[in-house]
Coordinates of C-alpha atoms and ligand atoms in Angstrom, one line a residue:
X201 CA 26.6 -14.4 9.0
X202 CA 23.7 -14.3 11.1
X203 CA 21.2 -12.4 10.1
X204 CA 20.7 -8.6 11.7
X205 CA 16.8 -8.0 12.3
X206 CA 14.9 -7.4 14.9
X207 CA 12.2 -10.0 16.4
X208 CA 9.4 -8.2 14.6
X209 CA 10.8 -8.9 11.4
X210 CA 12.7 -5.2 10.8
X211 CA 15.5 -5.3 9.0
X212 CA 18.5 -2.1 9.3
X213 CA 18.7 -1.2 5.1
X214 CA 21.4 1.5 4.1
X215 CA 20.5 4.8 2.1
X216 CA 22.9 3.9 -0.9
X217 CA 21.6 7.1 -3.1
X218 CA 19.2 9.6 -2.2
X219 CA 17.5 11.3 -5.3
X220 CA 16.1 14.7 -5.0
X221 CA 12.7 14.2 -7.5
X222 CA 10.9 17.2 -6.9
X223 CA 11.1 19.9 -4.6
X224 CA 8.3 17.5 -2.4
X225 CA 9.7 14.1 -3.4
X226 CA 12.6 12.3 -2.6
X227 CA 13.2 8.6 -3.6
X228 CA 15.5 6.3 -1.8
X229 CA 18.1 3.7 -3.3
X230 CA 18.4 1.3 0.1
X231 CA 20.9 -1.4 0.2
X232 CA 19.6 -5.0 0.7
X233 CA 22.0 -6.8 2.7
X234 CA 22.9 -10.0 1.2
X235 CA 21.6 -12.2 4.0
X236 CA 18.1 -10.8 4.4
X237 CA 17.9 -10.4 0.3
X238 CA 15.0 -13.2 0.2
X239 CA 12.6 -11.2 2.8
X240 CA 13.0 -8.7 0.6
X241 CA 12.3 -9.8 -2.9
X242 CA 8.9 -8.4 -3.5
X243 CA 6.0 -7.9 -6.5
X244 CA 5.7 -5.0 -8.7
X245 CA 2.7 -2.8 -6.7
X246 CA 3.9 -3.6 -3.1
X247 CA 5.3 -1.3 -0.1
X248 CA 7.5 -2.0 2.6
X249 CA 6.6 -0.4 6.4
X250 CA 9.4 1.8 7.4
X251 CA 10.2 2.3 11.3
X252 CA 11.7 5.8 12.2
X253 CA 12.2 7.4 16.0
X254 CA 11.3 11.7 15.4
X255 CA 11.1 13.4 18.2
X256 CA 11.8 10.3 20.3
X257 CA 8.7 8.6 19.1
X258 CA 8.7 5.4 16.9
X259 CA 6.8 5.4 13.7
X260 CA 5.8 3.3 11.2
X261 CA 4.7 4.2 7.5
X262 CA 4.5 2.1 4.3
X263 CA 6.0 3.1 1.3
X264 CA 5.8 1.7 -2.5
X265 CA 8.7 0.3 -4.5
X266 CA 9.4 2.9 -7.2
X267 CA 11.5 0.6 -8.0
X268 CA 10.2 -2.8 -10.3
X269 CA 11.5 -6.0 -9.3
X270 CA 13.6 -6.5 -12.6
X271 CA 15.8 -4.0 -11.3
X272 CA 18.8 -5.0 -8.9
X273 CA 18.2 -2.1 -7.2
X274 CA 15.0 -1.6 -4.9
X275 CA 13.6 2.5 -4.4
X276 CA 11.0 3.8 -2.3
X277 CA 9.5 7.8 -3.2
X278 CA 8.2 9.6 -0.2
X279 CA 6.0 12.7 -1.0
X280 CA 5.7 15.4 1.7
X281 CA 2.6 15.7 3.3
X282 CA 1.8 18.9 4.5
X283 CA 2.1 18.8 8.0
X284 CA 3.0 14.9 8.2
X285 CA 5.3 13.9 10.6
X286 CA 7.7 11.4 8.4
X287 CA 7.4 12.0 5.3
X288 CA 8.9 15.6 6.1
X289 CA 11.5 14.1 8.2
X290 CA 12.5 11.7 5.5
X291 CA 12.7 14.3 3.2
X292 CA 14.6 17.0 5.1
X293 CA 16.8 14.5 6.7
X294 CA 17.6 11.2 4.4
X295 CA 21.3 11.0 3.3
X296 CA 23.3 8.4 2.1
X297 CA 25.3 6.3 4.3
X298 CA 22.6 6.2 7.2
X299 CA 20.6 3.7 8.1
X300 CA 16.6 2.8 7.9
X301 CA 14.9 0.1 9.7
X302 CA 12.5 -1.8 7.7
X303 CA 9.9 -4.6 7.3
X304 CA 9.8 -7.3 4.2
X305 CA 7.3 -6.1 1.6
X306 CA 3.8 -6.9 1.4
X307 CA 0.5 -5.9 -0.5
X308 CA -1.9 -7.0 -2.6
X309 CA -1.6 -4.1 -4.8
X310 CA -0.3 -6.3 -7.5
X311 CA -0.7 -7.8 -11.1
X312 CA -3.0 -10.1 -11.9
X313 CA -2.4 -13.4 -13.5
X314 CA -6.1 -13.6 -14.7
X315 CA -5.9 -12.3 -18.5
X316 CA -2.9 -10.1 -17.7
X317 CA -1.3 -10.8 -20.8
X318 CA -4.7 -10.1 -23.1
X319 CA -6.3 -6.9 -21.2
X320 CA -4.8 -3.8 -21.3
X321 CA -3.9 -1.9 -17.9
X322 CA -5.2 1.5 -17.2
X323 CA -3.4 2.9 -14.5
X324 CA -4.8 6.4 -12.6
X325 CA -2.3 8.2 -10.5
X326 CA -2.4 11.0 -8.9
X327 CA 0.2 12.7 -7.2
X328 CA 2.6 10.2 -5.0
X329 CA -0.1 7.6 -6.2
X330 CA 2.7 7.6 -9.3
X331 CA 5.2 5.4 -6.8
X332 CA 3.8 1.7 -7.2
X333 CA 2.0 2.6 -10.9
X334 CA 5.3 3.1 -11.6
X335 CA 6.3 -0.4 -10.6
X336 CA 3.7 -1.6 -12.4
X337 CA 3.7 -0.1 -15.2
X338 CA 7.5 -1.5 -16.2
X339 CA 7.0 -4.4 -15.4
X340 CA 3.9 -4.4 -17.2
X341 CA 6.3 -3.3 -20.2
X342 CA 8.9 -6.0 -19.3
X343 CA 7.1 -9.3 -18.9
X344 CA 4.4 -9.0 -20.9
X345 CA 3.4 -7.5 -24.1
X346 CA 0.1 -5.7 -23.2
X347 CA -1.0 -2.1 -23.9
X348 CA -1.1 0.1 -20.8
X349 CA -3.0 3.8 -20.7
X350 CA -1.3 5.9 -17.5
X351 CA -3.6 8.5 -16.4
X352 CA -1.5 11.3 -14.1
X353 CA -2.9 14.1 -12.1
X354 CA -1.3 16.5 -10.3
X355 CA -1.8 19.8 -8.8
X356 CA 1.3 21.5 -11.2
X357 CA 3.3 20.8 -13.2
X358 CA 6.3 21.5 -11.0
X359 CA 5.0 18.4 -9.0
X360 CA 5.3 15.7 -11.4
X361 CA 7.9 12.8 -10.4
X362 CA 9.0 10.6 -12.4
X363 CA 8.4 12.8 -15.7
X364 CA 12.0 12.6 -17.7
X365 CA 11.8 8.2 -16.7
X366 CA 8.2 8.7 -18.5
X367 CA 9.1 10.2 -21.0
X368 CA 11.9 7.7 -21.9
X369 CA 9.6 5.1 -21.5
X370 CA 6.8 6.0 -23.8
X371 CA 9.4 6.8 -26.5
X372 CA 10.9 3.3 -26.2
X373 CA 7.8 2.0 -26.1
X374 CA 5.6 3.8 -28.7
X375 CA 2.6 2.1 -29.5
X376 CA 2.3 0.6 -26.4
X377 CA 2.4 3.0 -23.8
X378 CA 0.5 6.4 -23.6
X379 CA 0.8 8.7 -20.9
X380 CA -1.7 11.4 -20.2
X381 CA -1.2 14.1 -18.0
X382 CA -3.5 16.2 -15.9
X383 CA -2.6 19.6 -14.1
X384 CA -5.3 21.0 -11.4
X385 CA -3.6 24.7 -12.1
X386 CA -5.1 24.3 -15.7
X387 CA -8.8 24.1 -14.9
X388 CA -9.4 22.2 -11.7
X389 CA -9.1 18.6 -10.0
X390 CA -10.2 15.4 -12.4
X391 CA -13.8 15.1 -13.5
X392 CA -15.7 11.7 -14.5
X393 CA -16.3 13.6 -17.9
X394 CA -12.1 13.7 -17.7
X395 CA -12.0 9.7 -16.9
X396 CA -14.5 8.8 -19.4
X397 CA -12.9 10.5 -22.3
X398 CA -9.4 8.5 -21.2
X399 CA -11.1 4.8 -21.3
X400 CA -12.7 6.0 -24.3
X401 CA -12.3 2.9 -26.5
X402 CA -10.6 0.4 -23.8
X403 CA -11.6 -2.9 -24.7
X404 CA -10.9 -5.8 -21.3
X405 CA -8.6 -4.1 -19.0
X406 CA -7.5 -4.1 -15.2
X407 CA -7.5 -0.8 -13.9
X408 CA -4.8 0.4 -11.2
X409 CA -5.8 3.6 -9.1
X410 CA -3.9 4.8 -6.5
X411 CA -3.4 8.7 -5.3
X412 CA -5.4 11.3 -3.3
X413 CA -8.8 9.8 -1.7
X414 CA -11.1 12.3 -3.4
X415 CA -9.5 11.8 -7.0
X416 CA -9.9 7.9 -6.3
X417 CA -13.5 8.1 -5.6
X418 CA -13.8 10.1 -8.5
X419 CA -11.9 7.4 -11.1
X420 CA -13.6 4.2 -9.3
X421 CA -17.2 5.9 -9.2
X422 CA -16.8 6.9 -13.3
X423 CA -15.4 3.4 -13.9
X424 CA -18.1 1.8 -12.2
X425 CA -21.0 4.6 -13.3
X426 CA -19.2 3.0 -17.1
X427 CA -19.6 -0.7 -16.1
X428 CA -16.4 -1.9 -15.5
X429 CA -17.1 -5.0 -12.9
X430 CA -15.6 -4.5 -9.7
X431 CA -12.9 -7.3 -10.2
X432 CA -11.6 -5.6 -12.8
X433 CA -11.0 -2.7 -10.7
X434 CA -7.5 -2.1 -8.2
X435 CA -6.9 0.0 -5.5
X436 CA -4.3 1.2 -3.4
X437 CA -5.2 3.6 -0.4
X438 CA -2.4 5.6 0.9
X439 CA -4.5 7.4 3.8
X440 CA -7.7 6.1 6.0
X441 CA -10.6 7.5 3.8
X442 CA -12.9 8.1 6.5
X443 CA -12.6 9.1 10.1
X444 CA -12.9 5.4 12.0
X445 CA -16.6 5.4 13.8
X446 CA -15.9 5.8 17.7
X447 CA -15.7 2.7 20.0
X448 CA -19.1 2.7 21.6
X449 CA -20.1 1.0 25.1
X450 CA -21.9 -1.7 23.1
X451 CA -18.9 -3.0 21.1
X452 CA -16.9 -5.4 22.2
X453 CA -18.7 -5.0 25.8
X454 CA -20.1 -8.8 25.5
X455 CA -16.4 -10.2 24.9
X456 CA -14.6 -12.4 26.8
X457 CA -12.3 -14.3 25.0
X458 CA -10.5 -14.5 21.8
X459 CA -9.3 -17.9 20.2
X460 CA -6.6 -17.1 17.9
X461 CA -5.0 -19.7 15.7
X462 CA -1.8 -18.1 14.3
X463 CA 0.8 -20.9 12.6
X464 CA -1.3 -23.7 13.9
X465 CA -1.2 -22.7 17.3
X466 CA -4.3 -22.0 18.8
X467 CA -4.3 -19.9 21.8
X468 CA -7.5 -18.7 24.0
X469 CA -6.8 -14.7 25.1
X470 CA -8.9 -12.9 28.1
X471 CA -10.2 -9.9 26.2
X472 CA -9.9 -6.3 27.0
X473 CA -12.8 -3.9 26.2
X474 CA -11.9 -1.4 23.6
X475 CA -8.6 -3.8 21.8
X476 CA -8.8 -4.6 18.6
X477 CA -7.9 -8.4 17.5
X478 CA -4.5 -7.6 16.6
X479 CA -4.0 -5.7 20.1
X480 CA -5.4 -8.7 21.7
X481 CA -2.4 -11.1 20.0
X482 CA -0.5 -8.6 20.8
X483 CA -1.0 -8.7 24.4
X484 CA -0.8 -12.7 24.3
X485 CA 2.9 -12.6 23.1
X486 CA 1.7 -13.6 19.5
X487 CA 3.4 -12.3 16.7
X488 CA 0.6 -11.3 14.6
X489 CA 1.5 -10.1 11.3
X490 CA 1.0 -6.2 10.6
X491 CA 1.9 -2.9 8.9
X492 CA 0.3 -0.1 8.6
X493 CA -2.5 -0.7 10.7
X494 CA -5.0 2.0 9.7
X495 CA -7.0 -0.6 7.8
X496 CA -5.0 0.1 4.3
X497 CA -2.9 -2.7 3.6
X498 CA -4.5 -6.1 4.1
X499 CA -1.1 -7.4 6.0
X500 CA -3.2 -8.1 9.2
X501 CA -6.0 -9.7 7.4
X502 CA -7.7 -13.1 8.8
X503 CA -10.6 -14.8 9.5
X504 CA -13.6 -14.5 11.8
X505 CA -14.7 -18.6 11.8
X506 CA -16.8 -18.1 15.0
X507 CA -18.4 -15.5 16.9
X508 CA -18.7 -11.4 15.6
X509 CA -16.9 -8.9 15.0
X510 CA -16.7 -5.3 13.5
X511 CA -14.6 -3.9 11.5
X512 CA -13.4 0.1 12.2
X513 CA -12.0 0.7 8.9
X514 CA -11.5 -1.1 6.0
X515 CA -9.7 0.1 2.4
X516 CA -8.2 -3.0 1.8
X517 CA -10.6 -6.0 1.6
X518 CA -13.5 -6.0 -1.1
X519 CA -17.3 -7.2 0.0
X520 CA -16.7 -11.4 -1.2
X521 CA -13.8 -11.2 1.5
X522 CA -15.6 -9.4 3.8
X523 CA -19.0 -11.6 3.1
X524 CA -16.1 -14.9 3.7
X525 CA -15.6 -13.7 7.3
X526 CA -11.7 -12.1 6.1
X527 CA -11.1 -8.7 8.5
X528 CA -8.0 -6.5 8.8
X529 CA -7.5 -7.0 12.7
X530 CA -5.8 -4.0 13.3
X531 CA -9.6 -2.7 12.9
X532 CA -11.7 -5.4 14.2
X533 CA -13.1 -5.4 17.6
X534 CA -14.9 -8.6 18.9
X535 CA -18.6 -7.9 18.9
X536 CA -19.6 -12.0 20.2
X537 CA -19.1 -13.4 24.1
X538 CA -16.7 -15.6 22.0
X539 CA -14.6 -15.2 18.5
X540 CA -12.3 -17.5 16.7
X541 CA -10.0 -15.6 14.6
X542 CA -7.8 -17.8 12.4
X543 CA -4.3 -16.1 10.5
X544 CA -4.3 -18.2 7.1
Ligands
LIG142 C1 0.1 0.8 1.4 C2 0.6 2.2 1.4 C3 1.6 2.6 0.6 C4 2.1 3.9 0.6 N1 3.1 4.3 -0.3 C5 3.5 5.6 -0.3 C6 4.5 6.0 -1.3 O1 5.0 5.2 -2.1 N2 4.9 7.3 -1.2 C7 4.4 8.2 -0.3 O2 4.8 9.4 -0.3 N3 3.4 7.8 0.6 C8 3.0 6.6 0.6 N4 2.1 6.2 1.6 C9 1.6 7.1 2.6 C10 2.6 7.1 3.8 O3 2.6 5.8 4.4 C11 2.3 8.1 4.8 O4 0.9 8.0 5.2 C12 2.6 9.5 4.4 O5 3.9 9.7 4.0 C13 2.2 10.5 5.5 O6 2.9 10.2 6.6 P1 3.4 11.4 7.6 O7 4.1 10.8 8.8 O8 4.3 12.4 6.8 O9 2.1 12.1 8.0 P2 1.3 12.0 9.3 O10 2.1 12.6 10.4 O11 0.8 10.6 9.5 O12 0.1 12.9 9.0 C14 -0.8 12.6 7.9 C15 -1.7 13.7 7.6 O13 -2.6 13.9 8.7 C16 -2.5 15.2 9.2 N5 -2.6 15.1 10.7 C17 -1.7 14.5 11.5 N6 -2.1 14.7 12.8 C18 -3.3 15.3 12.8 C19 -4.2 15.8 13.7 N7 -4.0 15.5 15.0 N8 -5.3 16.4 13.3 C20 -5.5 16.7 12.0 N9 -4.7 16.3 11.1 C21 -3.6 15.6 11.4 C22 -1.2 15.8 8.7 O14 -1.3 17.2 8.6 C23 -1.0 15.1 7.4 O15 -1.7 15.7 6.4 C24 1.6 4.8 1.5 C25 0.6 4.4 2.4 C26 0.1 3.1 2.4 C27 -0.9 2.7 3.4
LIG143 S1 -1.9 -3.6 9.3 FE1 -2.5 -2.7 7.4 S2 -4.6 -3.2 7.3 FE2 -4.0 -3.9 9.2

């Protein structure tokens, strides 16, 4: 059968189940058709970027396998975001049966080979932040046999997902996993006094954050403040954390061209003032790879060999990256008369 995706790489996946979680969360059971089942194999900790048309307008948003990979079936869990555009749609509209377009998952949100099966994993969540921990966490369970510490913060308790599959899970596995809860409605967000008295005692361990911007800074700045090197530390942003400086008259004002070598083509693009790199592929027919281009997700990522650049936004790559010439491209504009950007 030929295979049914568009040229950018989306793919139409059937709703097979819809699951009410919460009265704000809804996670998704989507149908893999067997002839695109490959693209869509994909590591505990990674999203996939849904395309939806509200309104008439065509939007993109990535969302975190619930699901683990050991499982046949593959879940997303959309929170609603007060005031967000999809995740409300997806929630008051998703029924089984229907269709939802798709691109293959990505992200680097993953577990790490280094050590994985000697350090423990401390996982903070906090709030849909729950959705690829989740992931991790089983498979954590599954394919290995380390200890794992889940830290999870919510506002109430009437906003917890996942609590009953917890549960389950710390029963079956007593001795190895310990789940913690946190409710703002008790006494107020999570403190670093809160985070301190969690790792209390944690010997080598990766630690997995992902939730609400202010609770991350709060987890990663106690971690840190406790000495836990930087490598040891994972993230996963789900929103920009900081309004993107404005384009001023002096970026990208010098530029003229843009060499871009994307699957060992190289190609030389006029460049116009105010595009990022990405739009700048874009605009040269090249099918740059990208997702949720806010600077999040690292799917855009490549190299700056030659020439300046600046980056907007960036929650995906850490400083050795950034210091190796790696940008996300979907926030980089050219600063240099000339860049080479390579896609590795
Ligand atoms: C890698 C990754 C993985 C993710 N995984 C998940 C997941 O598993 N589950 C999940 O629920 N989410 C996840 N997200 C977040 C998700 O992609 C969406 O960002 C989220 O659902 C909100 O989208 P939305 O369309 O509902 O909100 P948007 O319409 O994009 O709005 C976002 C917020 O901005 C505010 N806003 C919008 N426009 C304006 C404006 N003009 N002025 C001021 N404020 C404004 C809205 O009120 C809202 O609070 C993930 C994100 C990333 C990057
Ligand atoms: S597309 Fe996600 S960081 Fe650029």
């Amino acid at each position: 059968m030929a295979e049914e995706s568009t040229t950018d790489g989306f793919a139409p996946l059937r709703i097979k189940r819809v699951v009410r979680e919460t009265a704000d969360a809804v996670s998704l059971v989507l149908d893999v058709p067997e002839h695109c089942s490959h693209r869509f194999r994909y590591q505990a900790g990674q999203f996939l970027t849904v395309r939806v048309t509200v309104d008439g307008r065509d939007l993109r948003r990535c969302y975190s396998m619930s699901s683990a990979p050991l499982e046949d079936e593959l879940q997303i869990t959309v929170k609603r975001d007060p005031g967000g555009v999809v995740s409300n749609w997806i929630n008051d509209t998703a029924v089984a049966g229907t269709e939802l377009h798709a691109a293959p998952p990505d992200g680097r949100f993953v577990l790490r080979e280094i050590d994985s099966d000697s350090a423990d994993l401390v996982a903070f969540a906090g709030g849909s932040g729950i959705t690829p921990i989740m992931s991790l966490v089983r498979t954590a369970l599954a394919d290995s046999s380390r200890r794992i510490k889940l830290f999870y913060a919510n506002r109430a308790r009437d906003s917890v997902i996942f609590s009953d599959r917890l549960a389950r899970l710390a029963e079956a596995n007593a001795g190895r996993l310990v789940v913690e809860y946190h409710y703002d409605e008790d006494g107020g967000v999570v403190t670093p006094a809160a985070v301190d008295s969690f790792t209390a005692g944690v010997g080598a361990a990766e630690y997995y954050i992902c939730g609400p911007a202010p609770f991350m800074a709060t987890v990663e700045n106690a971690l840190q403040a406790a000495g836990v090197p930087k490598v040891r530390l994972h993230l996963e942003r789900f929103t920009v954390a900081d309004a993107a400086p404005a384009v001023t008259a002096d970026d990208a004002q010098a530029t003229e061209e843009v060499v871009i070598e994307l699957d060992r083509r190289v190609t030389t693009a006029a460049y116009r003032k105010g595009d990022t790199l990405l739009q700048t592929a874009r605009m040269s027919g090249l099918r740059a790879p990208s997702s949720c281009e806010t600077g999040s997700c690292g799917t855009c990522m490549a190299r700056v060999v030659e020439g300046t650049a600046r980056m907007l936004n960036n929650d995906a790559l850490d400083d050795d990256e950034v210091d190796e010439g790696w940008v996300l491209t979907c926030q980089t504009l050219p600063t240099s008369r000339s860049v080479r950007v390579v896609y590795e």
